[in-house]
PDB file of C-alpha atoms in Angstrom:
ATOM      1  CA  MET A 164      22.748  30.945 -25.455  1.00 63.00           C
ATOM      2  CA  GLY A 165      19.158  31.155 -24.210  1.00 77.00           C
ATOM      3  CA  ALA A 166      18.096  27.793 -25.668  1.00 80.00           C
ATOM      4  CA  GLU A 167      21.191  26.046 -24.355  1.00 85.00           C
ATOM      5  CA  PHE A 168      20.650  27.523 -20.899  1.00 83.00           C
ATOM      6  CA  GLY A 169      17.001  26.465 -21.028  1.00 84.00           C
ATOM      7  CA  ALA A 170      17.968  22.899 -21.936  1.00 86.00           C
ATOM      8  CA  LYS A 171      20.474  22.755 -19.084  1.00 90.00           C
ATOM      9  CA  ALA A 172      17.953  24.202 -16.643  1.00 88.00           C
ATOM     10  CA  GLU A 173      15.381  21.646 -17.767  1.00 91.00           C
ATOM     11  CA  LYS A 174      17.845  18.792 -17.127  1.00 92.00           C
ATOM     12  CA  VAL A 175      18.592  20.134 -13.664  1.00 89.00           C
ATOM     13  CA  VAL A 176      14.898  20.510 -12.843  1.00 89.00           C
ATOM     14  CA  ARG A 177      14.144  17.027 -14.167  1.00 91.00           C
ATOM     15  CA  LYS A 178      16.971  15.543 -12.091  1.00 92.00           C
ATOM     16  CA  THR A 179      15.753  17.414  -9.002  1.00 91.00           C
ATOM     17  CA  GLY A 180      12.241  16.093  -9.622  1.00 90.00           C
ATOM     18  CA  ASN A 181      13.602  12.588 -10.065  1.00 91.00           C
ATOM     19  CA  VAL A 182      15.489  12.795  -6.758  1.00 91.00           C
ATOM     20  CA  ALA A 183      12.430  14.227  -4.996  1.00 90.00           C
ATOM     21  CA  GLY A 184      10.283  11.441  -6.442  1.00 91.00           C
ATOM     22  CA  LYS A 185      12.696   8.772  -5.224  1.00 91.00           C
ATOM     23  CA  ALA A 186      12.844  10.381  -1.782  1.00 90.00           C
ATOM     24  CA  ALA A 187       9.042  10.447  -1.602  1.00 90.00           C
ATOM     25  CA  LYS A 188       8.866   6.803  -2.676  1.00 90.00           C
ATOM     26  CA  ILE A 189      11.412   5.820  -0.034  1.00 87.00           C
ATOM     27  CA  SER A 190       9.535   7.713   2.677  1.00 88.00           C
ATOM     28  CA  VAL A 191       6.216   6.120   1.681  1.00 88.00           C
ATOM     29  CA  TYR A 192       7.690   2.622   1.651  1.00 86.00           C
ATOM     30  CA  GLY A 193       9.523   3.395   4.891  1.00 85.00           C
ATOM     31  CA  SER A 194       6.331   4.448   6.632  1.00 86.00           C
ATOM     32  CA  ILE A 195       4.475   1.353   5.387  1.00 85.00           C
ATOM     33  CA  TRP A 196       7.360  -0.820   6.602  1.00 83.00           C
ATOM     34  CA  ALA A 197       7.370   0.976   9.968  1.00 83.00           C
ATOM     35  CA  ALA A 198       3.602   0.525  10.237  1.00 83.00           C
ATOM     36  CA  LYS A 199       3.922  -3.207   9.556  1.00 85.00           C
ATOM     37  CA  ILE A 200       6.635  -3.532  12.194  1.00 84.00           C
ATOM     38  CA  GLY A 201       4.478  -1.533  14.599  1.00 83.00           C
ATOM     39  CA  VAL A 202       1.513  -3.830  13.987  1.00 82.00           C
ATOM     40  CA  ASN A 203       3.676  -6.925  14.526  1.00 84.00           C
ATOM     41  CA  LYS A 204       5.108  -5.492  17.746  1.00 86.00           C
ATOM     42  CA  THR A 205       1.654  -4.556  18.981  1.00 86.00           C
ATOM     43  CA  ARG A 206       0.330  -8.033  18.231  1.00 87.00           C
ATOM     44  CA  ALA A 207       3.317  -9.695  19.926  1.00 88.00           C
ATOM     45  CA  PHE A 208       2.956  -7.384  22.922  1.00 90.00           C
ATOM     46  CA  ALA A 209      -0.750  -8.177  23.205  1.00 90.00           C
ATOM     47  CA  GLN A 210      -0.072 -11.915  23.080  1.00 90.00           C
ATOM     48  CA  GLY A 211       2.705 -11.625  25.651  1.00 91.00           C
ATOM     49  CA  PHE A 212       0.526  -9.478  27.885  1.00 91.00           C
ATOM     50  CA  LYS A 213      -2.305 -12.023  27.741  1.00 90.00           C
ATOM     51  CA  GLN A 214       0.095 -14.848  28.593  1.00 89.00           C
ATOM     52  CA  GLY A 215       1.574 -12.833  31.453  1.00 91.00           C
ATOM     53  CA  TRP A 216      -1.872 -11.828  32.698  1.00 89.00           C
ATOM     54  CA  SER A 217      -3.171 -15.408  32.693  1.00 88.00           C
ATOM     55  CA  GLY A 218       0.043 -16.646  34.359  1.00 81.00           C
ATOM     56  CA  LYS A 219       1.112 -19.055  31.613  1.00 60.00           C
TER      57      LYS A 219
END
């Protein structure tokens, strides 16, 4: 009984860890992706601002 319960508990913990790992990976990639988009938007805004400022 004890060994079987331990094996089941280990599977559950491993699965939970796996899910947590995937979630962490997604959040890291998501933040990198968001940062890249932010950089692109900032660059585009700066270019547009310069064009607007110089009246082109």
